PDB file of C-alpha atoms in Angstrom:
ATOM      1  CA  UNK J   1     135.940-111.095 -19.787  1.00 49.00           C
ATOM      2  CA  UNK J   2     138.211-113.500 -17.904  1.00 43.00           C
ATOM      3  CA  UNK J   3     141.131-112.143 -15.889  1.00 50.00           C
ATOM      4  CA  UNK J   4     144.471-113.516 -16.565  1.00 52.00           C
ATOM      5  CA  UNK J   5     144.581-115.329 -13.141  1.00 51.00           C
ATOM      6  CA  UNK J   6     141.237-117.118 -14.054  1.00 57.00           C
ATOM      7  CA  UNK J   7     138.781-114.749 -12.319  1.00 62.00           C
ATOM      8  CA  UNK J   8     135.509-114.505 -14.394  1.00 69.00           C
ATOM      9  CA  UNK J   9     133.941-111.070 -14.060  1.00 70.00           C
ATOM     10  CA  UNK J  10     130.484-112.697 -14.943  1.00 72.00           C
ATOM     11  CA  UNK J  11     130.935-114.250 -11.504  1.00 74.00           C
ATOM     12  CA  UNK J  12     131.387-110.878  -9.852  1.00 81.00           C
ATOM     13  CA  UNK J  13     128.512-108.885  -8.298  1.00 85.00           C
ATOM     14  CA  UNK J  14     127.642-106.238 -10.617  1.00 92.00           C
ATOM     15  CA  UNK J  15     126.886-102.737  -9.478  1.00 95.00           C
ATOM     16  CA  UNK J  16     123.789-100.930 -11.093  1.00 97.00           C
ATOM     17  CA  UNK J  17     124.885 -98.409 -13.705  1.00 97.00           C
ATOM     18  CA  UNK J  18     123.578 -95.276 -11.770  1.00 98.00           C
ATOM     19  CA  UNK J  19     125.772 -96.384  -8.864  1.00 98.00           C
ATOM     20  CA  UNK J  20     128.846 -96.582 -11.006  1.00 98.00           C
ATOM     21  CA  UNK J  21     128.041 -93.219 -12.771  1.00 98.00           C
ATOM     22  CA  UNK J  22     127.740 -91.523  -9.397  1.00 98.00           C
ATOM     23  CA  UNK J  23     131.061 -92.729  -8.244  1.00 98.00           C
ATOM     24  CA  UNK J  24     132.745 -91.756 -11.299  1.00 98.00           C
ATOM     25  CA  UNK J  25     131.168 -88.199 -11.047  1.00 98.00           C
ATOM     26  CA  UNK J  26     132.172 -87.855  -7.447  1.00 98.00           C
ATOM     27  CA  UNK J  27     135.795 -88.845  -7.690  1.00 98.00           C
ATOM     28  CA  UNK J  28     136.326 -86.609 -10.710  1.00 97.00           C
ATOM     29  CA  UNK J  29     136.457 -83.843  -8.205  1.00 96.00           C
ATOM     30  CA  UNK J  30     139.833 -84.994  -7.119  1.00 97.00           C
ATOM     31  CA  UNK J  31     141.454 -83.618 -10.352  1.00 96.00           C
ATOM     32  CA  UNK J  32     141.697 -83.844 -14.026  1.00 96.00           C
ATOM     33  CA  UNK J  33     143.370 -87.253 -14.159  1.00 97.00           C
ATOM     34  CA  UNK J  34     140.187 -88.734 -12.308  1.00 98.00           C
ATOM     35  CA  UNK J  35     137.747 -87.353 -14.632  1.00 98.00           C
ATOM     36  CA  UNK J  36     136.008 -89.559 -17.388  1.00 98.00           C
ATOM     37  CA  UNK J  37     133.282 -88.224 -19.287  1.00 97.00           C
ATOM     38  CA  UNK J  38     130.000 -90.330 -19.508  1.00 97.00           C
ATOM     39  CA  UNK J  39     127.864 -90.470 -22.656  1.00 96.00           C
ATOM     40  CA  UNK J  40     127.093 -87.715 -25.122  1.00 93.00           C
ATOM     41  CA  UNK J  41     127.396 -87.416 -28.778  1.00 92.00           C
ATOM     42  CA  UNK J  42     129.821 -89.769 -30.606  1.00 92.00           C
ATOM     43  CA  UNK J  43     131.204 -87.048 -32.721  1.00 96.00           C
ATOM     44  CA  UNK J  44     134.784 -86.158 -31.623  1.00 97.00           C
ATOM     45  CA  UNK J  45     135.472 -89.441 -29.898  1.00 98.00           C
ATOM     46  CA  UNK J  46     136.836 -92.804 -31.083  1.00 97.00           C
ATOM     47  CA  UNK J  47     137.524 -96.177 -29.338  1.00 97.00           C
ATOM     48  CA  UNK J  48     140.812 -95.942 -27.507  1.00 98.00           C
ATOM     49  CA  UNK J  49     141.824 -99.181 -29.261  1.00 97.00           C
ATOM     50  CA  UNK J  50     142.166 -97.241 -32.369  1.00 97.00           C
ATOM     51  CA  UNK J  51     144.628 -94.947 -30.767  1.00 97.00           C
ATOM     52  CA  UNK J  52     146.624 -97.972 -29.388  1.00 98.00           C
ATOM     53  CA  UNK J  53     146.797 -99.513 -33.003  1.00 97.00           C
ATOM     54  CA  UNK J  54     147.944 -96.185 -34.299  1.00 96.00           C
ATOM     55  CA  UNK J  55     150.705 -96.174 -31.661  1.00 96.00           C
ATOM     56  CA  UNK J  56     149.253 -93.000 -30.106  1.00 96.00           C
ATOM     57  CA  UNK J  57     151.251 -91.223 -32.537  1.00 96.00           C
ATOM     58  CA  UNK J  58     149.226 -87.846 -32.819  1.00 96.00           C
ATOM     59  CA  UNK J  59     149.581 -87.314 -28.893  1.00 97.00           C
ATOM     60  CA  UNK J  60     153.345 -88.375 -29.053  1.00 95.00           C
ATOM     61  CA  UNK J  61     154.217 -85.781 -31.828  1.00 96.00           C
ATOM     62  CA  UNK J  62     152.124 -83.065 -30.167  1.00 96.00           C
ATOM     63  CA  UNK J  63     153.782 -83.652 -26.802  1.00 93.00           C
ATOM     64  CA  UNK J  64     157.302 -83.696 -28.333  1.00 92.00           C
ATOM     65  CA  UNK J  65     156.498 -80.566 -30.025  1.00 93.00           C
ATOM     66  CA  UNK J  66     155.273 -78.928 -26.828  1.00 91.00           C
ATOM     67  CA  UNK J  67     158.322 -79.836 -24.736  1.00 88.00           C
ATOM     68  CA  UNK J  68     160.487 -78.830 -27.637  1.00 90.00           C
ATOM     69  CA  UNK J  69     162.330 -82.123 -28.005  1.00 88.00           C
ATOM     70  CA  UNK J  70     163.256 -84.198 -31.068  1.00 87.00           C
ATOM     71  CA  UNK J  71     163.319 -87.449 -29.024  1.00 89.00           C
ATOM     72  CA  UNK J  72     160.101 -89.042 -29.690  1.00 94.00           C
ATOM     73  CA  UNK J  73     160.782 -91.654 -26.953  1.00 93.00           C
ATOM     74  CA  UNK J  74     160.453 -88.816 -24.634  1.00 91.00           C
ATOM     75  CA  UNK J  75     157.123 -87.757 -26.045  1.00 93.00           C
ATOM     76  CA  UNK J  76     156.000 -91.549 -25.986  1.00 95.00           C
ATOM     77  CA  UNK J  77     157.038 -91.886 -22.397  1.00 93.00           C
ATOM     78  CA  UNK J  78     155.212 -88.582 -21.196  1.00 93.00           C
ATOM     79  CA  UNK J  79     152.231 -89.526 -23.040  1.00 96.00           C
ATOM     80  CA  UNK J  80     152.003 -93.240 -21.654  1.00 97.00           C
ATOM     81  CA  UNK J  81     152.536 -91.801 -18.194  1.00 96.00           C
ATOM     82  CA  UNK J  82     149.746 -89.530 -18.560  1.00 96.00           C
ATOM     83  CA  UNK J  83     147.408 -92.119 -19.976  1.00 98.00           C
ATOM     84  CA  UNK J  84     148.277 -94.537 -17.160  1.00 98.00           C
ATOM     85  CA  UNK J  85     147.347 -91.834 -14.816  1.00 97.00           C
ATOM     86  CA  UNK J  86     143.901 -91.296 -16.485  1.00 98.00           C
ATOM     87  CA  UNK J  87     143.223 -95.003 -16.026  1.00 98.00           C
ATOM     88  CA  UNK J  88     144.796 -95.844 -12.642  1.00 98.00           C
ATOM     89  CA  UNK J  89     143.236 -92.476 -10.946  1.00 98.00           C
ATOM     90  CA  UNK J  90     139.572 -93.411 -11.483  1.00 98.00           C
ATOM     91  CA  UNK J  91     139.852 -97.139 -11.191  1.00 98.00           C
ATOM     92  CA  UNK J  92     141.702 -96.741  -7.824  1.00 98.00           C
ATOM     93  CA  UNK J  93     139.500 -93.931  -6.418  1.00 98.00           C
ATOM     94  CA  UNK J  94     136.060 -95.505  -7.360  1.00 98.00           C
ATOM     95  CA  UNK J  95     137.413 -98.933  -5.844  1.00 97.00           C
ATOM     96  CA  UNK J  96     138.726 -97.310  -2.504  1.00 97.00           C
ATOM     97  CA  UNK J  97     136.142 -94.372  -2.084  1.00 97.00           C
ATOM     98  CA  UNK J  98     133.030 -95.997  -3.345  1.00 97.00           C
ATOM     99  CA  UNK J  99     133.712 -99.587  -3.314  1.00 97.00           C
ATOM    100  CA  UNK J 100     133.112-100.040  -7.005  1.00 97.00           C
ATOM    101  CA  UNK J 101     135.495-101.248  -9.709  1.00 96.00           C
ATOM    102  CA  UNK J 102     134.590 -99.397 -12.887  1.00 96.00           C
ATOM    103  CA  UNK J 103     134.765-101.479 -16.119  1.00 95.00           C
ATOM    104  CA  UNK J 104     137.185 -99.466 -18.498  1.00 96.00           C
ATOM    105  CA  UNK J 105     136.754-101.789 -21.376  1.00 92.00           C
ATOM    106  CA  UNK J 106     134.592 -99.571 -23.431  1.00 94.00           C
ATOM    107  CA  UNK J 107     136.746 -96.518 -23.277  1.00 97.00           C
ATOM    108  CA  UNK J 108     136.817 -93.723 -25.940  1.00 98.00           C
ATOM    109  CA  UNK J 109     139.396 -90.980 -26.363  1.00 98.00           C
ATOM    110  CA  UNK J 110     138.881 -87.513 -27.712  1.00 97.00           C
ATOM    111  CA  UNK J 111     139.937 -87.016 -31.242  1.00 97.00           C
ATOM    112  CA  UNK J 112     141.795 -83.810 -30.236  1.00 95.00           C
ATOM    113  CA  UNK J 113     143.381 -84.737 -26.897  1.00 96.00           C
ATOM    114  CA  UNK J 114     143.824 -87.353 -24.111  1.00 97.00           C
ATOM    115  CA  UNK J 115     140.342 -86.949 -22.408  1.00 97.00           C
ATOM    116  CA  UNK J 116     138.556 -90.337 -21.996  1.00 98.00           C
ATOM    117  CA  UNK J 117     134.850 -91.216 -22.066  1.00 98.00           C
ATOM    118  CA  UNK J 118     132.584 -94.117 -21.030  1.00 98.00           C
ATOM    119  CA  UNK J 119     129.115 -94.946 -21.976  1.00 96.00           C
ATOM    120  CA  UNK J 120     126.273 -93.146 -20.134  1.00 96.00           C
ATOM    121  CA  UNK J 121     125.423 -96.356 -18.430  1.00 97.00           C
ATOM    122  CA  UNK J 122     128.789 -97.467 -17.187  1.00 97.00           C
ATOM    123  CA  UNK J 123     129.531-101.152 -15.990  1.00 95.00           C
ATOM    124  CA  UNK J 124     131.066-101.842 -12.621  1.00 95.00           C
ATOM    125  CA  UNK J 125     131.326-104.514  -9.863  1.00 94.00           C
ATOM    126  CA  UNK J 126     131.278-104.206  -6.176  1.00 94.00           C
ATOM    127  CA  UNK J 127     134.612-104.377  -4.595  1.00 93.00           C
ATOM    128  CA  UNK J 128     133.607-106.029  -1.495  1.00 90.00           C
ATOM    129  CA  UNK J 129     133.861-109.771  -1.843  1.00 79.00           C
ATOM    130  CA  UNK J 130     135.576-109.671  -5.155  1.00 81.00           C
ATOM    131  CA  UNK J 131     138.165-112.388  -5.317  1.00 81.00           C
ATOM    132  CA  UNK J 132     141.598-111.390  -6.454  1.00 87.00           C
ATOM    133  CA  UNK J 133     140.785-107.720  -6.470  1.00 92.00           C
ATOM    134  CA  UNK J 134     144.334-106.660  -7.277  1.00 94.00           C
ATOM    135  CA  UNK J 135     144.299-109.008 -10.284  1.00 92.00           C
ATOM    136  CA  UNK J 136     140.980-107.563 -11.531  1.00 93.00           C
ATOM    137  CA  UNK J 137     142.353-104.016 -11.423  1.00 95.00           C
ATOM    138  CA  UNK J 138     145.753-105.108 -13.019  1.00 96.00           C
ATOM    139  CA  UNK J 139     143.810-106.817 -15.931  1.00 93.00           C
ATOM    140  CA  UNK J 140     141.657-103.938 -16.411  1.00 94.00           C
ATOM    141  CA  UNK J 141     144.457-101.235 -16.538  1.00 97.00           C
ATOM    142  CA  UNK J 142     147.635-103.006 -17.403  1.00 96.00           C
ATOM    143  CA  UNK J 143     146.650-105.830 -19.628  1.00 95.00           C
ATOM    144  CA  UNK J 144     143.622-104.408 -21.273  1.00 94.00           C
ATOM    145  CA  UNK J 145     144.947-100.946 -21.924  1.00 97.00           C
ATOM    146  CA  UNK J 146     148.822-100.244 -21.145  1.00 97.00           C
ATOM    147  CA  UNK J 147     149.993-103.443 -22.581  1.00 97.00           C
ATOM    148  CA  UNK J 148     147.864-102.691 -25.775  1.00 97.00           C
ATOM    149  CA  UNK J 149     149.375 -99.237 -25.787  1.00 97.00           C
ATOM    150  CA  UNK J 150     153.038-100.346 -25.559  1.00 97.00           C
ATOM    151  CA  UNK J 151     152.328-103.111 -28.360  1.00 97.00           C
ATOM    152  CA  UNK J 152     151.220-100.499 -30.601  1.00 97.00           C
ATOM    153  CA  UNK J 153     154.162 -97.968 -30.028  1.00 97.00           C
ATOM    154  CA  UNK J 154     156.132 -97.150 -33.241  1.00 95.00           C
ATOM    155  CA  UNK J 155     158.667 -95.383 -31.072  1.00 95.00           C
ATOM    156  CA  UNK J 156     161.247 -97.620 -29.144  1.00 94.00           C
ATOM    157  CA  UNK J 157     160.741 -97.385 -25.536  1.00 95.00           C
ATOM    158  CA  UNK J 158     162.166 -99.805 -22.848  1.00 94.00           C
ATOM    159  CA  UNK J 159     159.526-102.033 -21.385  1.00 95.00           C
ATOM    160  CA  UNK J 160     160.891-101.159 -17.934  1.00 95.00           C
ATOM    161  CA  UNK J 161     160.555 -97.556 -18.266  1.00 94.00           C
ATOM    162  CA  UNK J 162     157.006 -98.205 -19.459  1.00 97.00           C
ATOM    163  CA  UNK J 163     156.181-100.431 -16.442  1.00 96.00           C
ATOM    164  CA  UNK J 164     157.935 -97.880 -14.146  1.00 95.00           C
ATOM    165  CA  UNK J 165     155.593 -95.188 -15.503  1.00 95.00           C
ATOM    166  CA  UNK J 166     152.513 -97.316 -14.843  1.00 97.00           C
ATOM    167  CA  UNK J 167     153.721 -98.027 -11.231  1.00 96.00           C
ATOM    168  CA  UNK J 168     154.409 -94.169 -10.681  1.00 94.00           C
ATOM    169  CA  UNK J 169     151.046 -93.105 -12.051  1.00 97.00           C
ATOM    170  CA  UNK J 170     149.402 -95.782  -9.633  1.00 97.00           C
ATOM    171  CA  UNK J 171     151.168 -94.488  -6.566  1.00 96.00           C
ATOM    172  CA  UNK J 172     150.643 -90.805  -7.469  1.00 95.00           C
ATOM    173  CA  UNK J 173     146.871 -91.487  -7.786  1.00 97.00           C
ATOM    174  CA  UNK J 174     146.849 -93.158  -4.422  1.00 97.00           C
ATOM    175  CA  UNK J 175     148.505 -90.049  -2.967  1.00 96.00           C
ATOM    176  CA  UNK J 176     145.988 -87.895  -4.473  1.00 96.00           C
ATOM    177  CA  UNK J 177     143.208 -89.905  -2.976  1.00 97.00           C
ATOM    178  CA  UNK J 178     145.023 -89.933   0.389  1.00 97.00           C
ATOM    179  CA  UNK J 179     145.373 -86.144   0.220  1.00 96.00           C
ATOM    180  CA  UNK J 180     141.419 -85.812   0.228  1.00 96.00           C
ATOM    181  CA  UNK J 181     140.596 -88.916   2.286  1.00 96.00           C
ATOM    182  CA  UNK J 182     143.281 -89.620   5.036  1.00 96.00           C
ATOM    183  CA  UNK J 183     140.923 -92.030   6.623  1.00 96.00           C
ATOM    184  CA  UNK J 184     141.498 -94.445   3.557  1.00 96.00           C
ATOM    185  CA  UNK J 185     145.248 -94.645   4.176  1.00 95.00           C
ATOM    186  CA  UNK J 186     145.315 -98.271   5.113  1.00 95.00           C
ATOM    187  CA  UNK J 187     143.112 -99.567   2.237  1.00 94.00           C
ATOM    188  CA  UNK J 188     144.977 -97.545  -0.170  1.00 95.00           C
ATOM    189  CA  UNK J 189     148.378 -98.746   1.014  1.00 95.00           C
ATOM    190  CA  UNK J 190     147.276-102.298   1.031  1.00 95.00           C
ATOM    191  CA  UNK J 191     145.786-102.216  -2.453  1.00 96.00           C
ATOM    192  CA  UNK J 192     148.803-100.309  -3.782  1.00 96.00           C
ATOM    193  CA  UNK J 193     151.170-102.873  -2.350  1.00 95.00           C
ATOM    194  CA  UNK J 194     149.201-105.634  -3.834  1.00 96.00           C
ATOM    195  CA  UNK J 195     149.374-104.164  -7.315  1.00 97.00           C
ATOM    196  CA  UNK J 196     153.117-103.390  -6.967  1.00 96.00           C
ATOM    197  CA  UNK J 197     153.529-107.074  -6.524  1.00 95.00           C
ATOM    198  CA  UNK J 198     151.508-108.160  -9.441  1.00 95.00           C
ATOM    199  CA  UNK J 199     152.684-108.799 -12.970  1.00 95.00           C
ATOM    200  CA  UNK J 200     154.711-106.236 -14.743  1.00 96.00           C
ATOM    201  CA  UNK J 201     154.441-103.870 -11.833  1.00 97.00           C
ATOM    202  CA  UNK J 202     156.515-106.054  -9.595  1.00 96.00           C
ATOM    203  CA  UNK J 203     159.990-104.895  -8.995  1.00 94.00           C
ATOM    204  CA  UNK J 204     159.330-101.416 -10.673  1.00 94.00           C
ATOM    205  CA  UNK J 205     159.907 -99.552  -7.123  1.00 92.00           C
ATOM    206  CA  UNK J 206     159.086 -99.286  -3.543  1.00 91.00           C
ATOM    207  CA  UNK J 207     156.777 -97.112  -1.433  1.00 92.00           C
ATOM    208  CA  UNK J 208     158.356 -95.241   1.285  1.00 89.00           C
ATOM    209  CA  UNK J 209     156.712 -93.684   4.206  1.00 84.00           C
ATOM    210  CA  UNK J 210     153.201 -93.363   5.498  1.00 85.00           C
ATOM    211  CA  UNK J 211     152.152 -90.769   2.876  1.00 87.00           C
ATOM    212  CA  UNK J 212     152.928 -93.261   0.105  1.00 91.00           C
ATOM    213  CA  UNK J 213     156.046 -91.853  -1.170  1.00 89.00           C
ATOM    214  CA  UNK J 214     157.569 -93.648  -4.148  1.00 91.00           C
ATOM    215  CA  UNK J 215     161.059 -94.447  -5.306  1.00 89.00           C
ATOM    216  CA  UNK J 216     161.096 -96.108  -8.759  1.00 89.00           C
ATOM    217  CA  UNK J 217     163.921 -98.117 -10.486  1.00 87.00           C
ATOM    218  CA  UNK J 218     163.602 -96.389 -13.794  1.00 86.00           C
ATOM    219  CA  UNK J 219     163.438 -92.802 -15.194  1.00 83.00           C
ATOM    220  CA  UNK J 220     160.503 -91.280 -17.475  1.00 75.00           C
ATOM    221  CA  UNK J 221     163.131 -89.103 -19.284  1.00 74.00           C
ATOM    222  CA  UNK J 222     161.517 -85.898 -18.603  1.00 61.00           C
ATOM    223  CA  UNK J 223     164.711 -84.546 -17.376  1.00 65.00           C
ATOM    224  CA  UNK J 224     165.983 -84.783 -20.932  1.00 69.00           C
ATOM    225  CA  UNK J 225     163.663 -82.055 -22.266  1.00 70.00           C
ATOM    226  CA  UNK J 226     164.753 -78.398 -22.214  1.00 72.00           C
ATOM    227  CA  UNK J 227     164.125 -76.928 -18.722  1.00 70.00           C
ATOM    228  CA  UNK J 228     163.297 -80.498 -17.655  1.00 62.00           C
ATOM    229  CA  UNK J 229     164.005 -81.795 -14.169  1.00 58.00           C
ATOM    230  CA  UNK J 230     164.142 -85.143 -12.502  1.00 64.00           C
ATOM    231  CA  UNK J 231     160.886 -86.197 -10.687  1.00 69.00           C
ATOM    232  CA  UNK J 232     160.545 -86.792  -7.063  1.00 69.00           C
ATOM    233  CA  UNK J 233     160.371 -90.521  -7.489  1.00 60.00           C
ATOM    234  CA  UNK J 234     163.182 -90.871 -10.024  1.00 65.00           C
ATOM    235  CA  UNK J 235     165.956 -93.433  -9.785  1.00 60.00           C
ATOM    236  CA  UNK J 236     168.307 -90.828 -10.957  1.00 58.00           C
ATOM    237  CA  UNK J 237     167.244 -88.244  -8.197  1.00 61.00           C
ATOM    238  CA  UNK J 238     169.359 -87.787  -5.108  1.00 54.00           C
TER     239      UNK J 238
END
């Protein structure tokens, strides 16, 4: 794989599979969005690329029904935001907490829900010494996954909204790591700042305050569901 800025991951220092697996297992304790299953029977799982190609339609319909809305774009926004969180959370936490960037290329998705799975022997690279680390993470999450998800959507959703969701999920993942590891405030803030200045994440919002509060420039539309509210980082809040 070649990163969009020209970084060849084959030139990066690969971490042994057991170390990558241990890092992923450890950060899963931070919450459900950080958990990625490793290995196991293939039954009940499919490559996540199939989900993208189908426009992630099953989850969008189920989510719209759950929130009692006929606006499928709201369901699409909520699903994409949740998927972004399931990508950014383990990627960011493993990188900052364990110094290992997990390879999320070979992801599988559960047939009956949003859960994700990697092979029993996951691939990853050591973050220390990795050139253009933010570009590697951006390529892994945004280009490889969220751009592919957006391209397959059969529901019209504004690109700026989807990019704002990705940024919001990124910062919220960082806040969850910070709550557990206050000593990692500086590397977390630096990495988030770098990512928010990269590609489609640039201009999506700004971090405010030492606790990584975020003010986005778009809205995820959650307030439009019955009993919905505006999120703390929403551009419409205030």
